[in-house]
Coordinates of C-alpha atoms and ligand atoms in Angstrom, one line a residue:
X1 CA 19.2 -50.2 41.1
X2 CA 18.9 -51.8 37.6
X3 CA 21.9 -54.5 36.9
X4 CA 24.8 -52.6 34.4
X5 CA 24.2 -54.4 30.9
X6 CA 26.5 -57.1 29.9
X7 CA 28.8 -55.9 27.1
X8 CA 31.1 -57.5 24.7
X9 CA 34.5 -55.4 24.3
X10 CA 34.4 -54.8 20.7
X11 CA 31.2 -52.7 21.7
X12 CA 33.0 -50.9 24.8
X13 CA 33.4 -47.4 22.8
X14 CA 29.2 -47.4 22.8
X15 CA 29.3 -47.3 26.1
X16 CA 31.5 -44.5 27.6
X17 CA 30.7 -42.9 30.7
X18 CA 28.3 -45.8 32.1
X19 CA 29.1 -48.9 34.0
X20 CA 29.1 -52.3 32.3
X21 CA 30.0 -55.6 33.0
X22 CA 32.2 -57.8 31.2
X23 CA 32.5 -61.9 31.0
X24 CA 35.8 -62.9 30.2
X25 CA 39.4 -64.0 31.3
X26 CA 42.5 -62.1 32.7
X27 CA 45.0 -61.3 30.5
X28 CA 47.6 -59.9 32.1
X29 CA 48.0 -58.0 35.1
X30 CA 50.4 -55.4 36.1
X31 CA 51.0 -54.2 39.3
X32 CA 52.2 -50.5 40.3
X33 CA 51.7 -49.9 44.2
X34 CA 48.4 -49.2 45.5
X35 CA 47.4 -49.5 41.9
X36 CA 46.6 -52.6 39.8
X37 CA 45.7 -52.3 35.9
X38 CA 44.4 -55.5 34.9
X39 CA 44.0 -55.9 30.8
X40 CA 40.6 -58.6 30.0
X41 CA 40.0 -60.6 27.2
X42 CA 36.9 -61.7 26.6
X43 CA 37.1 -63.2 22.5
X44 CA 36.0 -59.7 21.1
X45 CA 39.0 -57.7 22.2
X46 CA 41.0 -56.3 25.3
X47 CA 40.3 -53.9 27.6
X48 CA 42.5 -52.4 30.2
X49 CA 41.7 -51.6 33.5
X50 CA 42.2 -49.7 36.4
X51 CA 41.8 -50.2 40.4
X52 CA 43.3 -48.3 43.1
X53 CA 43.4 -49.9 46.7
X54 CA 42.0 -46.9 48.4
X55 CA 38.8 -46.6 46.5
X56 CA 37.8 -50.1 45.6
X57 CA 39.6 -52.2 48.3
X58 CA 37.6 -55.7 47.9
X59 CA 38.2 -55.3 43.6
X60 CA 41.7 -54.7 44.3
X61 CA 41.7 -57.4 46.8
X62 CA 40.3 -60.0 44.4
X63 CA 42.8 -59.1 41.7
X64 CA 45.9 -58.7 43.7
X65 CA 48.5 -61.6 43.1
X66 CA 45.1 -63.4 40.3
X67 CA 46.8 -65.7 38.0
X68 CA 47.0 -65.2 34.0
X69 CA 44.3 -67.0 32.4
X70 CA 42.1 -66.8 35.4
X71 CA 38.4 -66.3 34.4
X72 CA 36.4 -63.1 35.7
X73 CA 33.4 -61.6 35.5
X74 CA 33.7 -57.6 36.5
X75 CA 32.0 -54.4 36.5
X76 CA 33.0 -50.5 36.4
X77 CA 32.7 -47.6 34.8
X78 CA 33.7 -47.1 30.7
X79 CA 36.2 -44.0 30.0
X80 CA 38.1 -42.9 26.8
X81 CA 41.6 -43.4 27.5
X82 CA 43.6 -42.4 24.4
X83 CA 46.8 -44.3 25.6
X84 CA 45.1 -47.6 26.3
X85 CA 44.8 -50.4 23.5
X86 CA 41.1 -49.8 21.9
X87 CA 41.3 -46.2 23.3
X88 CA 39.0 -47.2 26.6
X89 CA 39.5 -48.3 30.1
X90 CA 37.2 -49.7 32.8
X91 CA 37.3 -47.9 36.3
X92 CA 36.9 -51.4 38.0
X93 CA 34.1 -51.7 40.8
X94 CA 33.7 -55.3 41.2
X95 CA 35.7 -58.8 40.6
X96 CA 33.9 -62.0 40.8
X97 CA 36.5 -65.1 40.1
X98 CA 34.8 -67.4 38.2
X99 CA 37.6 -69.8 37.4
X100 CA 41.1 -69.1 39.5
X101 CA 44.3 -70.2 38.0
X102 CA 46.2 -72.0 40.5
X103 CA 49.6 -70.6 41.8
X104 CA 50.9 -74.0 41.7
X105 CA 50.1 -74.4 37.9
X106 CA 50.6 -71.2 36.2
X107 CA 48.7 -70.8 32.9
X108 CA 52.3 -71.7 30.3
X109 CA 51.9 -69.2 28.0
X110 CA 52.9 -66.1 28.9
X111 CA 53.6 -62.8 27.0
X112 CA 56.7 -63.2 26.2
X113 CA 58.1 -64.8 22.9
X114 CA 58.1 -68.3 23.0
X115 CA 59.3 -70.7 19.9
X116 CA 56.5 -72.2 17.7
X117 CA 56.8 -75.6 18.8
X118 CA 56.1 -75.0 22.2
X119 CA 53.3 -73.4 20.9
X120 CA 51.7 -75.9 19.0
X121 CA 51.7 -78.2 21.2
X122 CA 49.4 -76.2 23.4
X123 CA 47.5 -74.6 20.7
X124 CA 44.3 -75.3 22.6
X125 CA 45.4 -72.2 24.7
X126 CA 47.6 -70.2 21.9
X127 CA 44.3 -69.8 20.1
X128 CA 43.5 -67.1 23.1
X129 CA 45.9 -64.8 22.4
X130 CA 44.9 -61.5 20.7
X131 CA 46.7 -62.4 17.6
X132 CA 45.6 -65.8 17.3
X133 CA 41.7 -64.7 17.8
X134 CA 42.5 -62.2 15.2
X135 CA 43.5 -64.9 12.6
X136 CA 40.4 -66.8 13.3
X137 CA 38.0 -63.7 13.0
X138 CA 39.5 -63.2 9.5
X139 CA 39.5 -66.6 8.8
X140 CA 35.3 -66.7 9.4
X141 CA 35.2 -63.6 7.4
X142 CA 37.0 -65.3 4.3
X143 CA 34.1 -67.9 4.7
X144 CA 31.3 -66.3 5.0
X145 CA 32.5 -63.5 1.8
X146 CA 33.7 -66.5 0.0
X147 CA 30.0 -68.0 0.0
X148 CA 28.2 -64.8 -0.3
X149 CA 30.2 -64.4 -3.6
X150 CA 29.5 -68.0 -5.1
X151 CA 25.9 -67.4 -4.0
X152 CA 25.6 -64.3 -5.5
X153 CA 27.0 -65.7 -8.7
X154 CA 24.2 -67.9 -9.3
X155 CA 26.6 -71.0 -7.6
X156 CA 24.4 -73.7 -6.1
X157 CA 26.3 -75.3 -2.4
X158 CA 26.0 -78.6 -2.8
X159 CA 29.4 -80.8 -1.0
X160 CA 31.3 -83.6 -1.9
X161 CA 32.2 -86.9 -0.1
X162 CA 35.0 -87.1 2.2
X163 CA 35.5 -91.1 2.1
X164 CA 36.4 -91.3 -1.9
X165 CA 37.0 -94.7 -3.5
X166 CA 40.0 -93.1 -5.8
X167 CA 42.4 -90.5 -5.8
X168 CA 41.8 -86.7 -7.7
X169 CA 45.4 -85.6 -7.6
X170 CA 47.8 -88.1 -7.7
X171 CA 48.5 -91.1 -5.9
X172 CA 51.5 -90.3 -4.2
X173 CA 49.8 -87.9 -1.8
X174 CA 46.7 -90.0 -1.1
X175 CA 45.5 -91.1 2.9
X176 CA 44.3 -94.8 2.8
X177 CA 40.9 -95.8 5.2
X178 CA 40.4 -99.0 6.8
X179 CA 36.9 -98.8 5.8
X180 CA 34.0 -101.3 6.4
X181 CA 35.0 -104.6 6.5
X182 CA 37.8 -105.3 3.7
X183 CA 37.4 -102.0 1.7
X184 CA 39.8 -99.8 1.4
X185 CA 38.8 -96.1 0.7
X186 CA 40.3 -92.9 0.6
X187 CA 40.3 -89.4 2.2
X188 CA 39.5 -86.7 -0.6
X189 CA 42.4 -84.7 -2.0
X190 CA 39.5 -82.5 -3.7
X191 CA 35.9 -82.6 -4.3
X192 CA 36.2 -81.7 -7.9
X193 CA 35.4 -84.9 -9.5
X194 CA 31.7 -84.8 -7.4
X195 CA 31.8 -81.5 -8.6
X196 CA 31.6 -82.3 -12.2
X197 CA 28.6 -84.6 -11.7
X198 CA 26.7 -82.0 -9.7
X199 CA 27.4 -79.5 -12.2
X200 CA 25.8 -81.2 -15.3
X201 CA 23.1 -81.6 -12.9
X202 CA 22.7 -78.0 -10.9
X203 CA 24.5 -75.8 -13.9
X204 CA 26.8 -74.1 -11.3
X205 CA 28.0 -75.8 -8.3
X206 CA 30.4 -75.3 -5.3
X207 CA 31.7 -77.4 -2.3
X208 CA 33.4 -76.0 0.3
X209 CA 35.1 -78.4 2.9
X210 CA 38.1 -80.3 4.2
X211 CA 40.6 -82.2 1.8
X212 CA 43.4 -84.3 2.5
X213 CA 47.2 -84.4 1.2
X214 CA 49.8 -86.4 2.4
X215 CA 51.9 -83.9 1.8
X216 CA 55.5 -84.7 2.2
X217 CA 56.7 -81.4 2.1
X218 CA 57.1 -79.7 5.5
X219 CA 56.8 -76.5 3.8
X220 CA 55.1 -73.0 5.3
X221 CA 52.7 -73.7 2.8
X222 CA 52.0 -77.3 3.6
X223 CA 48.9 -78.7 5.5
X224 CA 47.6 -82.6 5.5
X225 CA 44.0 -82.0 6.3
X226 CA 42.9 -78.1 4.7
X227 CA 40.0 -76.5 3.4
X228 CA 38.9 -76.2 -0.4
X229 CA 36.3 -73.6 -2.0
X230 CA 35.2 -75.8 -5.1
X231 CA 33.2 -74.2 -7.5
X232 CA 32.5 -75.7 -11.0
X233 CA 30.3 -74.8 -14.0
X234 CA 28.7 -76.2 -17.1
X235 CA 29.1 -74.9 -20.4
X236 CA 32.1 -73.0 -18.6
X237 CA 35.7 -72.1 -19.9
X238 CA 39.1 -71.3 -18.7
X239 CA 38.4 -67.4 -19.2
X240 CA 35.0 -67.6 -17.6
X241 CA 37.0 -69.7 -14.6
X242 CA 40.3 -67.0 -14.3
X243 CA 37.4 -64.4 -14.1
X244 CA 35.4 -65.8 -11.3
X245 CA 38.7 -66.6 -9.4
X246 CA 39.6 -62.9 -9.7
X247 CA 36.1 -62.1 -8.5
X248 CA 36.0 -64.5 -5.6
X249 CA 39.5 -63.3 -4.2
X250 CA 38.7 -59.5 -4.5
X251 CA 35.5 -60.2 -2.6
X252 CA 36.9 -61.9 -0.3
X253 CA 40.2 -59.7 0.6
X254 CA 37.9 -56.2 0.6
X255 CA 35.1 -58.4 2.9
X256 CA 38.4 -58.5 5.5
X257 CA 39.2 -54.8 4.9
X258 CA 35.9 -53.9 5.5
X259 CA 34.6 -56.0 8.3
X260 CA 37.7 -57.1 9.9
X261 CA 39.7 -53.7 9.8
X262 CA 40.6 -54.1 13.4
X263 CA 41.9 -57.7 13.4
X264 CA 44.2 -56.6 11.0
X265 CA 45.2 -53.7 12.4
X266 CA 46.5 -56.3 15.6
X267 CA 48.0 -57.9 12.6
X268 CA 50.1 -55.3 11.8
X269 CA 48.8 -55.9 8.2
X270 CA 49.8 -53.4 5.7
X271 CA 46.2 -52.5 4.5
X272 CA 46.9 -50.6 1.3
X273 CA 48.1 -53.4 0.3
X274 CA 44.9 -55.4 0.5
X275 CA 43.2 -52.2 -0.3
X276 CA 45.2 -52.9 -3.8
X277 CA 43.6 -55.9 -4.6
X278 CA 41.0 -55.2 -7.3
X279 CA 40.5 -57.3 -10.6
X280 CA 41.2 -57.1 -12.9
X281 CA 44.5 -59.4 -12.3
X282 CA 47.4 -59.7 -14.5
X283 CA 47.2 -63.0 -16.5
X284 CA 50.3 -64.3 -17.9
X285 CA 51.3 -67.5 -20.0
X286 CA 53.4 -70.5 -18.7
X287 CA 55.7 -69.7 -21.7
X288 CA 55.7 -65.8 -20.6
X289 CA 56.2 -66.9 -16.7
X290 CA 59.1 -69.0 -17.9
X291 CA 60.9 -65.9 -19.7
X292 CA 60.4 -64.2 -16.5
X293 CA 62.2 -66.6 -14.5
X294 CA 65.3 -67.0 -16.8
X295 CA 65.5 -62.9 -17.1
X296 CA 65.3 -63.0 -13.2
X297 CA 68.3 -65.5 -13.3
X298 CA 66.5 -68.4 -12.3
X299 CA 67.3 -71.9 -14.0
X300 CA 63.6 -73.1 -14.8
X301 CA 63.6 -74.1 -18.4
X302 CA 59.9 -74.7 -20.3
X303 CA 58.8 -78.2 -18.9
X304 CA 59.6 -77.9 -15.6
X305 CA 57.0 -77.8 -12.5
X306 CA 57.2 -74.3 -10.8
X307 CA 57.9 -74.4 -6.8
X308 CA 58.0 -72.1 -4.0
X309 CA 61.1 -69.9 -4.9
X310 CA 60.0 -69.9 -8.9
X311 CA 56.5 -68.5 -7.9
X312 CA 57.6 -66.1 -5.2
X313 CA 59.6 -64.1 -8.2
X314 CA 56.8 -64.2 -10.3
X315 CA 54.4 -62.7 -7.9
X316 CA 56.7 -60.8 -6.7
X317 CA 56.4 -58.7 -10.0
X318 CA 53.0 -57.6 -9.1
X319 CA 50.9 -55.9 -6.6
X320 CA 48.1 -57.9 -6.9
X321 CA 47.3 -61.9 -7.3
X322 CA 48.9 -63.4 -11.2
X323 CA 47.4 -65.6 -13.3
X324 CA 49.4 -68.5 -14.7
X325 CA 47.4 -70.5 -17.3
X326 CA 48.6 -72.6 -19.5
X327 CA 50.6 -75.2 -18.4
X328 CA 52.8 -77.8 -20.5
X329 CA 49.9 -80.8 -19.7
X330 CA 52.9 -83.1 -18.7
X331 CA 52.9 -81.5 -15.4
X332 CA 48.9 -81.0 -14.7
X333 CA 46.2 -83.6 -13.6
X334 CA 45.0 -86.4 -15.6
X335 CA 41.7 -85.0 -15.9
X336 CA 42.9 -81.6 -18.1
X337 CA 41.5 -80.3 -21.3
X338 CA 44.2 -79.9 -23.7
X339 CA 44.7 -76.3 -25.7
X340 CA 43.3 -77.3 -29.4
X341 CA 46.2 -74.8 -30.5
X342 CA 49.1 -76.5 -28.9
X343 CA 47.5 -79.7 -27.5
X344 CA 51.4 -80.0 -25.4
X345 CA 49.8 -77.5 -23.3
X346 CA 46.7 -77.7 -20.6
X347 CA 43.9 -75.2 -20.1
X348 CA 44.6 -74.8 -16.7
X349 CA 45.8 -71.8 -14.2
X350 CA 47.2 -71.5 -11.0
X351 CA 46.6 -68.0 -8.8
X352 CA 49.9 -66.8 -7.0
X353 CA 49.2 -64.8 -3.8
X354 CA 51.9 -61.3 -3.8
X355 CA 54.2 -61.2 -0.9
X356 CA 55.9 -64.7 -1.8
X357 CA 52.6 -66.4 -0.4
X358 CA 52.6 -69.1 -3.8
X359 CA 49.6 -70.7 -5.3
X360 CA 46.1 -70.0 -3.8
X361 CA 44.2 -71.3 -6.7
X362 CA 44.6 -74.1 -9.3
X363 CA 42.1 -75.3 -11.5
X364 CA 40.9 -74.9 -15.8
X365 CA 39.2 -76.4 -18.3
X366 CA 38.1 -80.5 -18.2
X367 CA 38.0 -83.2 -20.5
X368 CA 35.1 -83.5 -22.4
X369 CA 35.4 -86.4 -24.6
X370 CA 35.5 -90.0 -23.6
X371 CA 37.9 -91.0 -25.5
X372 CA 40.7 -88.7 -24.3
X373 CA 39.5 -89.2 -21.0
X374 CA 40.1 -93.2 -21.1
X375 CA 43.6 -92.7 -22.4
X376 CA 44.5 -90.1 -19.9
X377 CA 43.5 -92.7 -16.9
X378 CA 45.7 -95.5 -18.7
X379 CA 48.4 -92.9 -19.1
X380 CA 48.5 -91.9 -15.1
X381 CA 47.6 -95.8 -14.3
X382 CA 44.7 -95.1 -12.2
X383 CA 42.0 -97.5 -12.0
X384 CA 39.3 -97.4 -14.7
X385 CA 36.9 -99.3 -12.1
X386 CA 36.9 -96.4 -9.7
X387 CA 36.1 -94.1 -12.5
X388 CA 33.2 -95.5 -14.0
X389 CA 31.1 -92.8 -12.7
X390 CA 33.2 -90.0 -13.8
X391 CA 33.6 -91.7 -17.8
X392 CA 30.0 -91.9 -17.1
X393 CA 29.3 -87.8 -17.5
X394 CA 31.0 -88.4 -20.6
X395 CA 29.0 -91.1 -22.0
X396 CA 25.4 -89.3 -20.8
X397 CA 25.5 -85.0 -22.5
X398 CA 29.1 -84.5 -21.9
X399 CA 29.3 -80.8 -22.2
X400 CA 33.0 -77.7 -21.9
X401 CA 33.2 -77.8 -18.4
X402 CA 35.6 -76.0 -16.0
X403 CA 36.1 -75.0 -12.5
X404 CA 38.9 -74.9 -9.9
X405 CA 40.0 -75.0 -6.1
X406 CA 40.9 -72.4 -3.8
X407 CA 42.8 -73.4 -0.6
X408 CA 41.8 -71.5 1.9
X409 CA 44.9 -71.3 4.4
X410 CA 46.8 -70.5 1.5
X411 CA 44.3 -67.3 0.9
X412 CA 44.1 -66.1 4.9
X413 CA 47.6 -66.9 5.8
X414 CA 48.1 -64.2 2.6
X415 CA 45.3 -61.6 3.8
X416 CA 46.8 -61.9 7.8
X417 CA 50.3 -61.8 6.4
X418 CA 51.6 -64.4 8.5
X419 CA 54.9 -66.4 8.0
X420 CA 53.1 -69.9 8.6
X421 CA 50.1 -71.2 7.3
X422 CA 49.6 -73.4 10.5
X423 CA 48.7 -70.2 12.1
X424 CA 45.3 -69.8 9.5
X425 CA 43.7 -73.0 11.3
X426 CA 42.4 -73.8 14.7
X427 CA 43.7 -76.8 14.8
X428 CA 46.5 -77.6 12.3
X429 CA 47.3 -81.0 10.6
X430 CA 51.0 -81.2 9.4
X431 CA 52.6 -84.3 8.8
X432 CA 54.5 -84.4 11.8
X433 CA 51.6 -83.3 14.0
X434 CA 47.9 -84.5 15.1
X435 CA 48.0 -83.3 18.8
X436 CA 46.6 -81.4 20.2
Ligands
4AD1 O1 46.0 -77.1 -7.2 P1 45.2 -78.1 -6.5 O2 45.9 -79.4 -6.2 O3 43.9 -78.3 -7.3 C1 42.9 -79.2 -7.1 O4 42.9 -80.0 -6.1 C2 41.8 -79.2 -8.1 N1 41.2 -80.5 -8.1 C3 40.8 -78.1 -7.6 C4 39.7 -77.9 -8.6 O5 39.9 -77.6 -9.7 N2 38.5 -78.0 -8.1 O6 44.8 -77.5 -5.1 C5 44.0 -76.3 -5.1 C6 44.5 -75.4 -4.1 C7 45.9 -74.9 -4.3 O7 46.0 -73.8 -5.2 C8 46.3 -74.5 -2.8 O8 45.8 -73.2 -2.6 C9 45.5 -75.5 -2.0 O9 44.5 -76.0 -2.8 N3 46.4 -76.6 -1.5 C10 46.9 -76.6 -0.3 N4 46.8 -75.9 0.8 C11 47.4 -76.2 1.9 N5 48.1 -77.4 2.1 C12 48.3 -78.2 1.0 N6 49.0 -79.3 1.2 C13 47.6 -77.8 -0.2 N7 47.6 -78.4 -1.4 C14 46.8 -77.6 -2.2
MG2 MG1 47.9 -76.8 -8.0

């Protein structure tokens, strides 16, 4: 007799009616009697299963009393089973314990509600719940749809450093390295500066990796270590940017609906909603976003910074991802090309998420000329040392140049709909937490 193929259970349904073996862990068990029904995990979904006493005494045996979280590998038979999760079951034959979970040391989580704290700190076994594996399937689907776009675009990868010798966006949320010997450096809020070099040498560039904020603001929105897609272009302006950013979140949000239908179904996610998300996206001045806010009662007044509760309203007024370009300058980065109609204002925009989820994108239009450039460092008192290199794409074919940054928590905690963003990462860096 041949030995039944190993399956994974998101492939289960191809397999009704023949008998299969799956490598995985035991995810819960119930008990009813003569009867057990087992539910497996094995990473690509759950399956329930079934074993009576009577007929398969040495499986029931070997399950009987099995601890959560203990690994198995186990055989039987595939049947449709419209009231099971996935609509299949597995007519258990055979139990091998691979790893048993001791009685003495129960696995901690169990399937109850239990408060986020207690969570984290044993998020090197949250991360195998359903829900969490669901988060981190859509998270590698906003990767690998997010490339595929800037690829398709013409965007060359090519990454910045991590170890930076000055800040990118503001010193106040900067991590300081011991680094070799005396030298300080620091960890990168943003790649864009190495951006802006690669791009007057490849045209169109992105980077796409970890950044660094020492974020003081213990905010659902709020990471200190989180990833950045980076792209930036030559001869580029803040139009051609707000269009790519459009481009790049559709693709990535309908990637999800497409490939990762079922994770967010587990979700819960309201998929029309997603479905909804096709450029083109409202765009809207700072000026205009300000009106909003005082019609909506808010007290912002032109000038100010917008936070959490000032962007929640104004997304809130669409179905889809808004634009917000145009900033007063005052309140953008050092490095900003000023509107040559009302030079008080930057050529920047921010992208807020719907649903309250706040910026996902920030980035414009770059200085171009030296001069402005110098004056702007000696403005924000950063060190003109550290940024001979950057005054140095200035000096040597300075050319319009634009780009921006798309946080990528920001964008899946959005797509998954979940409160938190620590949720969107394997392994989440707040500033009250490094373990586990
Ligand atoms: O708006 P930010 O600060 O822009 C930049 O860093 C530019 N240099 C990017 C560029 O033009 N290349 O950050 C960009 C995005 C934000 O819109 C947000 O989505 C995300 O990065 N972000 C954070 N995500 C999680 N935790 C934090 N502490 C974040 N800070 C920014
Ligand atoms: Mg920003």
């Amino acid at each position: 007799m041949t030995k039944p193929a190993i399956v994974n259970i998101e492939h289960v349904g191809q397999h009704a009616g023949e008998e299969v073996t799956l490598q995985g862990w035991l995810y819960n068990l119930r008990e009813s009697g003569k009867l057990l029904f087992p539910i497996f995990r094995d990473g690509t979904g759950i399956l329930q299963g079934v074993v009576s006493q009577k007929e398969q005494p040495t499986a029931f045996e070997a399950l009987h009393g099995l601890g959560q979280e203990s690994s198995v590998i186990v055989t039987g038979k595939i049947r449709p089973e419209p009231r099971a999760p996935g609509g299949f079951e597995m007519g258990v034959t055979h139990v091998e314990v691979v790893g048993r979970v001791k009685e003495s040391e129960p696995y901690p989580i169990q399937l109850k509600e239990h408060g986020v704290d207690f969570l984290l700190d044993r998020r090197h076994l949250w991360v195998r719940t359903p829900r969490q594996a669901s988060i981190l399937r859509i998270r590698a689907e906003a990767i690998r749809a997010g490339r595929e776009f800037m690829d398709a675009q013409g965007y060359t990868l090519a990454d910045a450093p991590i170890f930076t010798p000055a800040a990118c966006e503001g010193t106040t949320t900067l991590f300081e390295v011991q680094y070799v010997d005396d030298q300080k450096a620091y960890l990168t809020q943003s790649g864009q500066l190495y951006s802006e070099a690669l791009a007057a040498a490849l045209g169109k560039v992105y980077c796409f990796g970890p950044t660094f904020r020492a974020e003081k603001s213990k905010t659902r929105r709020h990471l200190t270590e989180f990833w950045m897609l980076e792209p930036e272009a030559s001869y580029a302006h803040l139009e051609d940017m707000m269009a790519l950013g459009e481009g790049l979140v559709s693709h990535i949000v309908q990637s999800v609906v497409r490939n990762r239908r079922r994770e967010l179904e587990t979700l819960k996610r309201d998929i029309p909603k997603l479905e909804a998300v096709l450029p083109p996206f409202p765009r809207i001045t700072y000026d205009d976003a300000v009106a909003i806010l005082q019609q909506r009662g808010n007290p912002a007044k032109w000038g100010d910074d917008f936070g959490g509760d000032e962007e929640t309203i104004l997304s809130s007024q669409f179905d889809r991802p808004v634009m917000v370009h145009r900033y007063p300058a005052a309140i953008k980065a050092f490095y900003m090309e000023p509107d040559p109609l009302r030079s008080e204002l930057a050529l920047g925009f921010d992208m807020l998420a719907p649903e309250g989820y706040g910026e996902i994108i920030g980035g414009g239009e770059r200085i171009s000329s030296y001069d402005l450039l110098v004056k702007r460092l000696r403005e924000n008192n950063l060190p003109e040392e550290a940024f001979q290199w950057y005054l140095d794409l200035r000096r040597y074919g300075s050319v319009p140049h634009a780009g921006f940054g798309m946080g990528l928590e920001r964008t899946v905690a959005w797509i998954c709909g979940t409160e938190h963003i620590r949720e969107v990462v394997p392994f989440p860096r707040m500033i009250y937490r490094v373990y586990p």
